Amino acid sequence: MSLNLTVDIDDSSGFCFGVIEAINKAEKELEKGVELYCLGDIVHNDEEISRLNKKGIKFIDKETLKRLKNKTVLFRAHGEPPESYKIAQNNNVQIVDASCPIIKNLQKRIKKSYYDNNEAIIIYGKKNHPEVVALNGQINNNAIIIEDIDDIDLKKIPAKATLYSQTTQPLDGFYKLVEFFKNNGINIKVEDSICRRVSNRKTQLQNFSKKYNKIIFVAGEKSSNGKILFNFCKKVKPETFFVSSFEKIDISWFDKNDSVGITGATSTPKWLMEGIKNYLEEQ
Ligand code: SF4
């Protein structure tokens, strides 16, 4: 018996332009026949990594970069600290720089604040996130990184500082932090560097989720942005199901004639959502 599901994909979901550009650059190199390495995952999505892996990209970590000589390495959208550029130069490694222009610009702003304006820098972000490592690397790792308001040790915060953010952090968390500093007498200069491609997703998701009986949220298990957006989506629509691929779908989630919305994180490839749509429509 057919389930007769009506299935739509969220138009505003899929990769952000920074990631699309990085993947385009990688594919262009592969088309030219270049033996291409990529430092770290190009996107936090195993399905996309395996697709690119099959096309020939080899994903490597920093330790492998240190040993690599005379090759071509792509630096992904998150950006890299100066140390990675130095290693590449010393090893005669050619760089395909796919750092997102928004992040590149942010790196410059942080450098200017610190070196030209003598500002103490605080970054709201995840300590080990590659984007934060690259941002902090611009100023010789002298930034104070704050992941969560509860972790703040006020004794370590200077009386005057400039606050930046990892581009994918939540806006509300950033402004709560601003309030916290102000309430505690810190003279804080606010540099809101959150990428609106990510922060606008919540409003878009809310509007999209309301329109369907069930939501399939597609993201990689490793995507932190995916987890945040999935939990948000589940609040709006309790019948939201997280999957990383169509094999994870349980058909018993659906009733006959359900309307199903498919959406995802900024690291979810459109082709993966299209595959899930086709699969559901066949049920
Ligand atoms: S989320 Fe925004 S800043 Fe980050 S890579 Fe994508 S476009 Fe660039």
Coordinates of C-alpha atoms and ligand atoms in Angstrom, one line a residue:
M1 CA 0.0 0.0 0.0
S2 CA 1.4 3.4 -1.0
L3 CA 1.8 6.0 1.7
N4 CA 1.1 8.8 -0.8
L5 CA 3.3 11.3 0.9
T6 CA 3.6 14.9 -0.3
V7 CA 7.3 15.8 0.1
D8 CA 9.0 19.2 -0.3
I9 CA 12.6 20.3 0.2
D10 CA 13.3 23.6 2.1
D11 CA 14.5 26.1 -0.5
S12 CA 16.6 27.9 2.1
S13 CA 18.5 24.8 3.2
G14 CA 21.7 23.4 1.8
F15 CA 25.3 24.6 1.8
C16 CA 26.2 28.2 2.5
F17 CA 28.1 30.0 -0.3
G18 CA 31.4 29.6 1.5
V19 CA 31.1 25.8 1.4
I20 CA 29.7 25.8 -2.1
E21 CA 32.7 27.8 -3.3
A22 CA 35.2 25.5 -1.5
I23 CA 33.7 22.4 -3.1
N24 CA 33.6 24.1 -6.5
K25 CA 37.3 25.0 -6.2
A26 CA 38.1 21.4 -5.2
E27 CA 36.2 19.9 -8.1
K28 CA 37.9 22.3 -10.6
E29 CA 41.3 21.1 -9.4
L30 CA 40.2 17.5 -9.7
E31 CA 38.9 18.1 -13.3
K32 CA 42.4 19.5 -14.2
G33 CA 43.8 16.2 -13.0
V34 CA 45.5 17.6 -9.9
E35 CA 46.3 15.2 -7.1
L36 CA 44.4 17.1 -4.4
Y37 CA 44.6 17.0 -0.6
C38 CA 42.3 18.8 1.7
L39 CA 43.3 19.9 5.2
G40 CA 40.4 18.7 7.5
D41 CA 36.9 17.9 6.4
I42 CA 35.7 20.2 3.7
V43 CA 32.3 20.2 5.3
H44 CA 30.9 18.4 8.4
N45 CA 29.0 15.8 6.4
D46 CA 30.2 12.3 5.9
E47 CA 28.1 11.7 2.8
E48 CA 29.6 14.6 1.0
I49 CA 33.1 13.7 2.2
S50 CA 32.7 10.2 0.8
R51 CA 31.4 11.6 -2.5
L52 CA 34.5 13.8 -2.9
N53 CA 36.7 11.1 -1.6
K54 CA 35.5 8.8 -4.4
K55 CA 36.3 11.6 -6.9
G56 CA 39.9 11.6 -5.6
I57 CA 40.4 14.1 -2.8
K58 CA 42.5 12.9 0.1
F59 CA 41.6 14.4 3.5
I60 CA 44.6 14.9 5.7
D61 CA 45.2 16.4 9.2
K62 CA 47.9 18.9 10.3
E63 CA 50.4 16.2 11.2
T64 CA 50.2 14.8 7.7
L65 CA 50.6 18.3 6.2
K66 CA 53.8 18.6 8.1
R67 CA 55.2 15.5 6.3
L68 CA 53.7 16.3 2.8
K69 CA 56.1 17.7 0.2
N70 CA 55.5 19.1 -3.3
K71 CA 51.7 18.5 -3.4
T72 CA 48.5 20.6 -3.7
V73 CA 46.4 21.2 -0.6
L74 CA 43.1 22.9 -0.3
F75 CA 42.4 25.0 2.8
R76 CA 38.7 24.8 3.5
A77 CA 36.1 27.6 4.1
H78 CA 36.8 27.7 7.9
G79 CA 40.2 29.3 7.2
E80 CA 43.6 28.4 8.6
P81 CA 46.0 30.0 11.0
P82 CA 49.3 31.5 9.6
E83 CA 51.1 28.4 10.9
S84 CA 49.4 26.2 8.2
Y85 CA 50.5 28.7 5.4
K86 CA 54.1 28.5 6.8
I87 CA 54.2 24.7 6.8
A88 CA 52.9 24.7 3.2
Q89 CA 55.5 27.2 2.1
N90 CA 58.3 25.2 3.8
N91 CA 57.2 22.0 2.2
N92 CA 56.7 23.5 -1.3
V93 CA 53.0 22.7 -1.0
Q94 CA 50.8 24.6 -3.4
I95 CA 47.7 26.0 -1.6
V96 CA 44.2 26.2 -3.1
D97 CA 42.8 28.8 -0.6
A98 CA 39.1 28.2 -0.2
S99 CA 38.8 30.2 3.0
C100 CA 35.4 31.9 3.0
P101 CA 35.7 35.6 2.1
I102 CA 33.6 36.5 5.2
I103 CA 36.0 34.6 7.5
K104 CA 39.1 36.0 5.7
N105 CA 37.7 39.5 6.3
L106 CA 37.0 38.7 9.9
Q107 CA 40.6 37.5 10.4
K108 CA 41.8 40.8 9.1
R109 CA 39.5 42.8 11.4
I110 CA 40.7 40.8 14.4
K111 CA 44.4 41.4 13.5
K112 CA 43.8 45.1 13.0
S113 CA 42.0 45.4 16.4
Y114 CA 44.8 43.6 18.2
Y115 CA 47.9 44.8 16.5
D116 CA 46.9 48.3 15.2
N117 CA 44.4 49.3 17.9
N118 CA 45.9 47.5 20.9
E119 CA 42.6 46.0 21.8
A120 CA 42.2 42.9 24.0
I121 CA 40.2 40.3 22.0
I122 CA 37.5 38.0 23.2
I123 CA 36.0 35.5 20.8
Y124 CA 32.7 33.9 21.4
G125 CA 33.1 30.4 19.9
K126 CA 34.1 26.8 20.4
K127 CA 37.8 26.5 21.6
N128 CA 38.8 23.7 19.2
H129 CA 36.6 24.7 16.2
P130 CA 38.9 25.1 13.2
E131 CA 37.5 28.6 12.4
V132 CA 38.2 29.8 16.0
V133 CA 41.7 28.2 15.9
A134 CA 42.3 30.1 12.6
L135 CA 41.0 33.4 14.1
N136 CA 43.0 33.1 17.2
G137 CA 46.1 32.2 15.2
Q138 CA 46.0 35.6 13.5
I139 CA 47.0 37.2 16.8
N140 CA 49.4 34.6 18.0
N141 CA 46.7 32.8 20.1
N142 CA 46.2 35.8 22.4
A143 CA 42.4 35.9 22.3
I144 CA 40.2 34.8 25.2
I145 CA 37.8 32.2 23.9
I146 CA 34.4 31.9 25.5
E147 CA 32.3 29.0 24.7
D148 CA 29.6 29.5 27.3
I149 CA 28.6 32.3 29.6
D150 CA 28.7 29.9 32.6
D151 CA 32.4 29.2 32.0
I152 CA 33.5 32.9 32.3
D153 CA 36.1 33.6 35.0
L154 CA 35.7 37.4 35.4
K155 CA 39.1 37.6 37.0
K156 CA 40.6 36.7 33.6
I157 CA 38.6 39.3 31.6
P158 CA 40.2 42.7 31.1
A159 CA 38.3 45.9 32.0
K160 CA 38.2 46.9 28.4
A161 CA 37.9 44.4 25.4
T162 CA 36.6 43.9 22.0
L163 CA 34.1 41.0 21.5
Y164 CA 34.0 39.0 18.2
S165 CA 32.2 35.8 17.4
Q166 CA 32.8 32.6 15.5
T167 CA 30.5 33.1 12.4
T168 CA 28.2 30.2 13.2
Q169 CA 27.4 31.0 16.9
P170 CA 23.8 31.8 17.9
L171 CA 22.9 35.5 17.9
D172 CA 21.0 35.3 21.2
G173 CA 24.0 33.8 22.9
F174 CA 26.2 36.6 21.6
Y175 CA 24.0 39.4 22.8
K176 CA 23.5 37.6 26.2
L177 CA 27.3 37.8 26.5
V178 CA 27.3 41.5 25.7
E179 CA 24.7 42.1 28.4
F180 CA 26.7 40.0 30.9
F181 CA 29.9 42.0 30.3
K182 CA 28.1 45.3 30.5
N183 CA 26.4 44.2 33.8
N184 CA 29.7 43.3 35.2
G185 CA 31.3 46.7 34.4
I186 CA 33.4 45.5 31.5
N187 CA 33.9 48.2 28.8
I188 CA 33.0 46.0 25.8
K189 CA 33.3 47.0 22.2
V190 CA 30.9 44.8 20.2
E191 CA 31.9 43.4 16.8
D192 CA 29.0 41.2 15.8
S193 CA 30.6 38.9 13.3
I194 CA 27.9 36.2 13.1
C195 CA 27.1 35.1 9.6
R196 CA 23.5 35.9 8.7
R197 CA 23.4 32.9 6.4
V198 CA 23.4 30.8 9.6
S199 CA 21.6 33.1 12.1
N200 CA 18.6 33.6 9.7
R201 CA 18.2 29.9 9.5
K202 CA 16.1 29.7 12.6
T203 CA 13.4 32.0 11.4
Q204 CA 13.4 30.2 8.0
L205 CA 13.2 26.8 9.7
Q206 CA 10.4 27.9 12.0
N207 CA 8.3 29.1 9.0
F208 CA 9.1 26.0 7.0
S209 CA 8.4 23.4 9.8
K210 CA 5.0 24.8 10.6
K211 CA 3.7 23.9 7.1
Y212 CA 4.2 20.1 7.3
N213 CA 2.9 17.1 9.4
K214 CA 6.4 15.7 9.7
I215 CA 9.9 17.1 9.3
I216 CA 13.0 15.1 8.2
F217 CA 16.1 17.0 9.4
V218 CA 19.1 15.9 7.4
A219 CA 22.6 16.5 8.7
G220 CA 25.9 14.8 9.5
E221 CA 26.3 13.2 12.9
K222 CA 29.4 15.5 13.5
S223 CA 27.7 18.8 12.5
S224 CA 27.3 21.0 15.6
N225 CA 25.2 23.5 13.6
G226 CA 23.1 20.5 12.6
K227 CA 22.4 19.5 16.2
I228 CA 21.5 23.0 17.2
L229 CA 19.1 23.5 14.3
F230 CA 17.6 20.0 14.7
N231 CA 16.8 20.7 18.4
F232 CA 15.3 24.0 17.4
C233 CA 13.2 22.4 14.7
K234 CA 12.0 19.7 17.1
K235 CA 10.7 22.4 19.5
V236 CA 8.6 24.0 16.7
K237 CA 7.5 20.6 15.3
P238 CA 7.8 17.7 17.8
E239 CA 7.5 15.2 14.9
T240 CA 10.9 16.1 13.5
F241 CA 13.3 13.2 12.8
F242 CA 17.0 13.4 12.5
V243 CA 18.7 11.4 9.7
S244 CA 22.2 11.4 8.2
S245 CA 21.2 9.4 5.1
F246 CA 18.0 7.8 3.7
E247 CA 19.0 4.4 5.2
K248 CA 18.3 5.9 8.6
I249 CA 14.6 6.6 7.8
D250 CA 12.0 4.5 9.5
I251 CA 8.9 4.3 7.4
S252 CA 6.7 3.7 10.5
W253 CA 7.3 7.5 11.3
F254 CA 4.8 8.3 8.6
D255 CA 1.0 8.0 8.2
K256 CA -0.8 7.8 4.9
N257 CA -1.2 11.1 3.1
D258 CA 1.3 12.9 5.4
S259 CA 2.9 16.1 4.2
V260 CA 6.7 15.9 4.8
G261 CA 9.2 18.7 4.8
I262 CA 12.9 18.0 4.3
T263 CA 15.4 20.4 5.6
G264 CA 18.9 20.4 7.0
A265 CA 22.0 22.2 8.3
T266 CA 24.2 24.5 6.4
S267 CA 26.5 21.5 5.9
T268 CA 23.8 19.3 4.3
P269 CA 24.2 18.7 0.6
K270 CA 21.1 19.3 -1.6
W271 CA 21.7 16.1 -3.5
L272 CA 21.3 14.2 -0.2
M273 CA 17.9 15.8 0.5
E274 CA 16.8 15.2 -3.1
G275 CA 17.7 11.5 -2.7
I276 CA 15.6 11.3 0.5
K277 CA 12.7 13.1 -1.3
N278 CA 12.7 10.5 -4.1
Y279 CA 12.9 7.7 -1.6
L280 CA 9.9 8.9 0.4
E281 CA 7.8 9.6 -2.7
E282 CA 8.3 5.9 -3.7
Q283 CA 6.9 4.6 -0.4
Ligands
SF4_1 S1 28.5 30.1 7.4 FE1 28.9 32.1 6.4 S2 30.9 32.7 7.1 FE2 30.7 30.5 7.5 S3 31.6 29.6 5.6 FE3 29.4 29.8 5.3 S4 29.1 31.8 4.3 FE4 31.2 31.7 5.1

